[in-house]
GROMACS .gro file of C-alpha atoms in nm:
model
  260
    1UNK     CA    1  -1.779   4.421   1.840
    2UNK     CA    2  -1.783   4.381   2.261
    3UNK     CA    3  -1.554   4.205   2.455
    4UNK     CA    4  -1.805   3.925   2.516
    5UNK     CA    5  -1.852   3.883   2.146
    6UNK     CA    6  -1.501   3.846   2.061
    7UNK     CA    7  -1.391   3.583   2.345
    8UNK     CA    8  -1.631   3.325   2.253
    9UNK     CA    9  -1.521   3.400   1.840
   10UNK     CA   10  -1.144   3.336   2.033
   11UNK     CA   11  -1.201   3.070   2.180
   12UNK     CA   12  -1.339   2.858   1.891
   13UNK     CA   13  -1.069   2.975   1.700
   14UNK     CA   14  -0.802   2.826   1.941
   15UNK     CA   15  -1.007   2.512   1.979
   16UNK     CA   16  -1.006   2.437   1.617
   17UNK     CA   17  -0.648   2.521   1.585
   18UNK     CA   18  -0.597   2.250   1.903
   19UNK     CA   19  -0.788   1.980   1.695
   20UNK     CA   20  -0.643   2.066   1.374
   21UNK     CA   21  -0.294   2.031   1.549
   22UNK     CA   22  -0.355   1.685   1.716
   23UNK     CA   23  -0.439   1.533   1.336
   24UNK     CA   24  -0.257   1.426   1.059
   25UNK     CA   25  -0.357   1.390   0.729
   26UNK     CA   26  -0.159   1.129   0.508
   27UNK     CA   27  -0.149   1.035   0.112
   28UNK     CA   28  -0.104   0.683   0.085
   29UNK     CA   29  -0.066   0.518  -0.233
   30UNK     CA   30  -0.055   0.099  -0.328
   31UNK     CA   31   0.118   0.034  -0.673
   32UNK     CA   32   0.246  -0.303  -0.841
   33UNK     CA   33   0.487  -0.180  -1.051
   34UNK     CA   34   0.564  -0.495  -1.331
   35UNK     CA   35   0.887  -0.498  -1.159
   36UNK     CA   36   0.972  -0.085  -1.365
   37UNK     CA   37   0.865  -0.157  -1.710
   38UNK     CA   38   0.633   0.002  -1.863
   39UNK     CA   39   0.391  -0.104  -2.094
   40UNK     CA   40   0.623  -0.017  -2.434
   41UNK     CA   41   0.788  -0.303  -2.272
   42UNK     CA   42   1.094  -0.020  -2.148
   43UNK     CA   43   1.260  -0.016  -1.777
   44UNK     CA   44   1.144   0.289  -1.678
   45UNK     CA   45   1.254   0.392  -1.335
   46UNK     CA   46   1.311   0.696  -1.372
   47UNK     CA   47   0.907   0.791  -1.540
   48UNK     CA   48   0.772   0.553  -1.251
   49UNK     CA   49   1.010   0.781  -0.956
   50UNK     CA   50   0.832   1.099  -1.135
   51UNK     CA   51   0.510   0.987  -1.142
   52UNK     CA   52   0.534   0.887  -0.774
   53UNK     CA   53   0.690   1.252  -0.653
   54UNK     CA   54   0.385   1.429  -0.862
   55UNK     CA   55   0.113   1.250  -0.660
   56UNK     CA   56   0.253   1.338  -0.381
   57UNK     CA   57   0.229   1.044  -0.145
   58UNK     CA   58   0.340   1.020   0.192
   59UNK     CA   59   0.375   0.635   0.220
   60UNK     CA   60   0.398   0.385  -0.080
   61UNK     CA   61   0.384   0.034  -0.100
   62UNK     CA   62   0.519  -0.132  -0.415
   63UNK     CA   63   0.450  -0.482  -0.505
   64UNK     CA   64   0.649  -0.669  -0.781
   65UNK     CA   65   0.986  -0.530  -0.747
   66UNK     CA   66   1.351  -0.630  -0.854
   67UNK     CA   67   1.678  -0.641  -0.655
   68UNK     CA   68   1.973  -0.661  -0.865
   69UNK     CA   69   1.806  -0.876  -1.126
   70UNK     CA   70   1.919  -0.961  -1.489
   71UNK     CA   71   1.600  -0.868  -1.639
   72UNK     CA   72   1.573  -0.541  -1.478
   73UNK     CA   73   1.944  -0.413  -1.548
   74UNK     CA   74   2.099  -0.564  -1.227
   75UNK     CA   75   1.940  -0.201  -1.084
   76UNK     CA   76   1.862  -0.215  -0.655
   77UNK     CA   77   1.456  -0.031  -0.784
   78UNK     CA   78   1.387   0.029  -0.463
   79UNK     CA   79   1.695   0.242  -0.364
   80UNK     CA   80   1.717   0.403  -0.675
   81UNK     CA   81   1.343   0.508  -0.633
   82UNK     CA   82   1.458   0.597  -0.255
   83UNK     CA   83   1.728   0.834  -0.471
   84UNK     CA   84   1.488   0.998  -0.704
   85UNK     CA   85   1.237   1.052  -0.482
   86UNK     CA   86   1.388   1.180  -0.163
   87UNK     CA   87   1.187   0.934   0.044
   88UNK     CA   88   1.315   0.653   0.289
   89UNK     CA   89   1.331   0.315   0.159
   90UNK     CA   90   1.299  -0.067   0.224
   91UNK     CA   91   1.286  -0.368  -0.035
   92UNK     CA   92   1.128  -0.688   0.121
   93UNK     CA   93   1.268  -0.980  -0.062
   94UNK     CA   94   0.998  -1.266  -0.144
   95UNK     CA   95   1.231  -1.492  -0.311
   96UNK     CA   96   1.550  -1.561  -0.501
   97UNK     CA   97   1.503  -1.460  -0.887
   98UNK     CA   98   1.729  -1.409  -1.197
   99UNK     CA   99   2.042  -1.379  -1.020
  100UNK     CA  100   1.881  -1.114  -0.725
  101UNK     CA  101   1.562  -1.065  -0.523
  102UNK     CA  102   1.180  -1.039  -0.627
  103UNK     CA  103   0.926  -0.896  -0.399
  104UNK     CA  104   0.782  -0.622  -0.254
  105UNK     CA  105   0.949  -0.219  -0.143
  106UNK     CA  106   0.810   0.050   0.093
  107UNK     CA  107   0.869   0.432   0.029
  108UNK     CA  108   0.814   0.684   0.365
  109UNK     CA  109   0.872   1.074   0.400
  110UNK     CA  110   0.893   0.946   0.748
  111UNK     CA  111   1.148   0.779   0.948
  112UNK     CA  112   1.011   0.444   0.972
  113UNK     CA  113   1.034   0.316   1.313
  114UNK     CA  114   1.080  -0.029   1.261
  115UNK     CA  115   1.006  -0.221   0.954
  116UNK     CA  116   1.059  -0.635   0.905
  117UNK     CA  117   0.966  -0.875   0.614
  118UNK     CA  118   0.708  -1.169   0.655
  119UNK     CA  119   0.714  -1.494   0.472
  120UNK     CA  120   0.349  -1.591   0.420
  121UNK     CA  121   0.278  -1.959   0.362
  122UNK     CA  122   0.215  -2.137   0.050
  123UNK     CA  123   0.174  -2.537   0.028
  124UNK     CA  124   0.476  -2.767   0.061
  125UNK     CA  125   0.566  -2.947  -0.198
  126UNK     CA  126   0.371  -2.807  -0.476
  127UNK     CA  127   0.620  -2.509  -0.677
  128UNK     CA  128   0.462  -2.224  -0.542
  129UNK     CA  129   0.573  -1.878  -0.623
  130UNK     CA  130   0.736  -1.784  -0.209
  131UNK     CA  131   0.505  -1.437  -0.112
  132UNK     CA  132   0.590  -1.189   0.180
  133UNK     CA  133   0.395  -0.899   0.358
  134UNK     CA  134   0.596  -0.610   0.469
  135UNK     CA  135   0.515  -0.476   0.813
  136UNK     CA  136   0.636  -0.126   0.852
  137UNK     CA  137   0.604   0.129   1.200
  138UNK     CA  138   0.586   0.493   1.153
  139UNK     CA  139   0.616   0.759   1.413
  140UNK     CA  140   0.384   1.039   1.241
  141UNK     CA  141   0.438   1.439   1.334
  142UNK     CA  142   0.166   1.423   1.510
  143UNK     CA  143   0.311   1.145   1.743
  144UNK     CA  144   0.035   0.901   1.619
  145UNK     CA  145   0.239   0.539   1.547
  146UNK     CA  146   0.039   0.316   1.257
  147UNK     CA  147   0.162  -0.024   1.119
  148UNK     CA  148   0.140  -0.023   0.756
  149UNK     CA  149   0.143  -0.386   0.588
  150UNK     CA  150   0.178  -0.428   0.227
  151UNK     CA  151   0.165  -0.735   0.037
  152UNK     CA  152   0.127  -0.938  -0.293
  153UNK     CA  153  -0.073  -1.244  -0.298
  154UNK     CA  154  -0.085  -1.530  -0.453
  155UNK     CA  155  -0.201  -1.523  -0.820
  156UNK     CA  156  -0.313  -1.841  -0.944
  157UNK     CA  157  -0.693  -1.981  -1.029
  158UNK     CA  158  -0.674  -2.184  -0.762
  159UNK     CA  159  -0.746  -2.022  -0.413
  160UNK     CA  160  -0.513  -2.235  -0.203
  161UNK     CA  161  -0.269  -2.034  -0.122
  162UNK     CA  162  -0.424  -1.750  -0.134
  163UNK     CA  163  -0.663  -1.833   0.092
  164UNK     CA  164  -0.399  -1.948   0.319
  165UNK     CA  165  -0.241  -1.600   0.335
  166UNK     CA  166  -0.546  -1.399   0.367
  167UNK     CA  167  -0.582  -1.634   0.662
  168UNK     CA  168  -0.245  -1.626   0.843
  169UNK     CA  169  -0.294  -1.256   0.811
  170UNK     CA  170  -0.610  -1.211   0.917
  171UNK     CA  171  -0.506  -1.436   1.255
  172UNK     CA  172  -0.171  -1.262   1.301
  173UNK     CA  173  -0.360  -0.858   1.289
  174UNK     CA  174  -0.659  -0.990   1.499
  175UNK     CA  175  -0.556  -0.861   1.826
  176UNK     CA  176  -0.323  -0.560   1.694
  177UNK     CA  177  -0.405  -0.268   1.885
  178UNK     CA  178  -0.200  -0.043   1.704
  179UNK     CA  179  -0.381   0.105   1.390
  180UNK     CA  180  -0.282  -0.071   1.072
  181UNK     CA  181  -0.344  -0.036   0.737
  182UNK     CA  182  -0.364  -0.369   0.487
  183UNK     CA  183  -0.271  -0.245   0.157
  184UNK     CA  184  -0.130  -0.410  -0.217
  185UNK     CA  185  -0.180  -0.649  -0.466
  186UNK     CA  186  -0.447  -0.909  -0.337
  187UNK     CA  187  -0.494  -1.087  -0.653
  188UNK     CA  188  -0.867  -1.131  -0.551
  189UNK     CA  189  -1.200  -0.924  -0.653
  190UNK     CA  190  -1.447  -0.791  -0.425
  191UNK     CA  191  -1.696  -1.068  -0.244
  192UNK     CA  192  -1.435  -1.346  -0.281
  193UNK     CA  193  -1.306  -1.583  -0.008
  194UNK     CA  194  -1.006  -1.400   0.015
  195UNK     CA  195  -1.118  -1.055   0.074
  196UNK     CA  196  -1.371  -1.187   0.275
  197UNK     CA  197  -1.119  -1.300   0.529
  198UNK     CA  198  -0.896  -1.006   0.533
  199UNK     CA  199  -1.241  -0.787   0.649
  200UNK     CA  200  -1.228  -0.982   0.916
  201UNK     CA  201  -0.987  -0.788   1.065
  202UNK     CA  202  -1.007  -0.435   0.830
  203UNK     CA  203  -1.295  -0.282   0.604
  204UNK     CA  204  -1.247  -0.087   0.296
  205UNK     CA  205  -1.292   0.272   0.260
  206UNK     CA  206  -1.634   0.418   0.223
  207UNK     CA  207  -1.503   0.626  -0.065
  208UNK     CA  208  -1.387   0.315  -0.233
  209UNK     CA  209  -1.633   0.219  -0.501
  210UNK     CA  210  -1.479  -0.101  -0.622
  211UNK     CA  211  -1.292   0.110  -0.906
  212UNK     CA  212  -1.099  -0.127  -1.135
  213UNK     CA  213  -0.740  -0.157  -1.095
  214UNK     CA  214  -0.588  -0.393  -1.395
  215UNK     CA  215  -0.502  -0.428  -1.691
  216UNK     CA  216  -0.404  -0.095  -1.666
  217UNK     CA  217  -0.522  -0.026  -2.066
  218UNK     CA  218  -0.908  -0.085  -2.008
  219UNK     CA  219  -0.893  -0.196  -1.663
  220UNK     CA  220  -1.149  -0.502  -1.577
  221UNK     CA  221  -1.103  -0.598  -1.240
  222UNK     CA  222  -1.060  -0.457  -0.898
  223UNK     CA  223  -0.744  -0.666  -0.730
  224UNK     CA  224  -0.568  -0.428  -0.555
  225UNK     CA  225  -0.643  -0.308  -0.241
  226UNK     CA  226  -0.630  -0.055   0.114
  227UNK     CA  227  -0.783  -0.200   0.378
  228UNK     CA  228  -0.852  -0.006   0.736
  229UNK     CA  229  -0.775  -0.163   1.041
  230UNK     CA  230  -1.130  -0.199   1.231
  231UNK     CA  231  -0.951  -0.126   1.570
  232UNK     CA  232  -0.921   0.273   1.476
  233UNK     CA  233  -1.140   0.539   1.371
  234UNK     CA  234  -1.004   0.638   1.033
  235UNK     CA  235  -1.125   0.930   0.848
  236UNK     CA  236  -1.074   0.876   0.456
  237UNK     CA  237  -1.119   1.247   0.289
  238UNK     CA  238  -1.057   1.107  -0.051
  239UNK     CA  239  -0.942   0.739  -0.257
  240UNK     CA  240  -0.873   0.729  -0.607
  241UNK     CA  241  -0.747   0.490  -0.889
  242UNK     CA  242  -0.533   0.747  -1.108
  243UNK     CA  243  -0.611   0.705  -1.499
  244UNK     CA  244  -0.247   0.587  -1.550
  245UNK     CA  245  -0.233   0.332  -1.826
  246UNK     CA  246   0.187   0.336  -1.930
  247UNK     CA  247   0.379   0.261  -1.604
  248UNK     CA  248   0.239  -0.066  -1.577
  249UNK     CA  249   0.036  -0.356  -1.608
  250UNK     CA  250  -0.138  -0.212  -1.267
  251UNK     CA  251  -0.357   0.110  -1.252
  252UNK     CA  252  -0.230   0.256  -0.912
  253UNK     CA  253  -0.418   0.345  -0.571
  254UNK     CA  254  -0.421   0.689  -0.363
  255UNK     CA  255  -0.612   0.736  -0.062
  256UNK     CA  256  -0.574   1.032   0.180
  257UNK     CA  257  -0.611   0.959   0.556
  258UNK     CA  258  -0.685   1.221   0.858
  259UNK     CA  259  -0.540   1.039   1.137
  260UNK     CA  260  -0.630   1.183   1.511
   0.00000   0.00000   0.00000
């Protein structure tokens, strides 16, 4: 082969290898976890920490989690996940329950930046269950930084609150320039009110299909959700709902991201 022949074959080579280097692919999975028990009605941190290292996520957002509460064994889930699966943790407390915290955790191979709960609002006066969003920064290899917010709405027939979340989030992320991700357990199927106002700001994967997400057995609804920031080009290579019916209550979500 000539010279000429080879430094054109070079070149692309190195140009690929620039692009390749300047992206990052990520695996990020969305899971409401019945707060570790499983469906035998068993805490079951432990099966839910293996299950999580053998998908091989990068980020995680968990939504119905205990902090040192009765029911759950007095166990901190979210650090002993952190433990048993290597990965950097951070338990967002909703509310006071059962002698500890109930709410929402996050799970990073990376150092997260900066991370911070948010109370979302609910109506005064009327017993609602307190919800929270957790707004978490990473620094990725490739020195891309993305805001990941996860969350668990509302869950009640009537739309109220829920509507009043989906709203206060949808206001707060509206001029975000930094690429975010709205992920968790929305508590609302496709084409409703709800979901409606969240694409306001984000859009849901292409390669999302609506899969059903819960009850985890036969599943029957779609209610839990990744949402892409509309600010940011976002390449989804692949989303899935993994045929995992024990765990919990909840089927889980995986979607892999190339981030440029």
């Amino acid at each position: 082969m000539s010279k000429t022949k080879i430094m054109p074959l070079v070149l692309g080579v190195l140009l690929l290898m620039a692009m390749q280097a300047g992206s990052q692919t990520l695996r990020i999975m969305s899971y409401n976890i019945h707060h570790a028990q499983n469906e035998s009605g068993v805490m079951d941190v432990k099966g839910l920490a293996d299950f999580i290292v053998k998908m091989k996520p990068d980020l995680v957002a968990l939504q119905e989690v205990d902090s040192m509460c009765k029911r759950s064994g007095r166990i901190d889930i979210a650090a002993e996940l952190g433990r048993l699966t290597g990965m950097y943790y951070y338990f967002g407390k909703a509310m006071n329950y059962d002698g500890g915290g109930y709410g929402e955790a996050f799970l990073s191979r990376f150092p997260i930046q900066s991370i911070s709960t948010v109370a979302l609002p609910i109506q005064p006066n009327k017993n609602r269950e307190p919800r929270a969003a957790i707004e978490a920064v990473m620094l990725l290899p490739n020195q891309k930084t993305i805001k990941l917010v996860a969350t668990h709405l509302d869950h009640l027939d009537d739309e109220t609150d829920r509507l009043m979340q989906t709203r206060f989030m949808a206001d707060r992320y509206r001029q975000e320039t930094m690429p975010f991700i709205l992920i968790g357990d929305m508590n609302a199927e496709p084409g409703s009110a709800p979901i409606k106002q969240l694409m306001e700001v984000a859009t849901a994967p292409a390669l999302d299909k609506n899969q059903f997400t819960w009850p985890s057995g036969v599943p029957t609804k779609k209610i839990d959700y990744m949402l892409l920031s509309n600010n940011a080009n976002w390449q989804c290579k692949k989303f899935e709902v993994p045929e995992e019916k024990h765990i919990s209550d909840h089927r889980p979500v995986q979607m892999e991201l190339r981030i440029k």
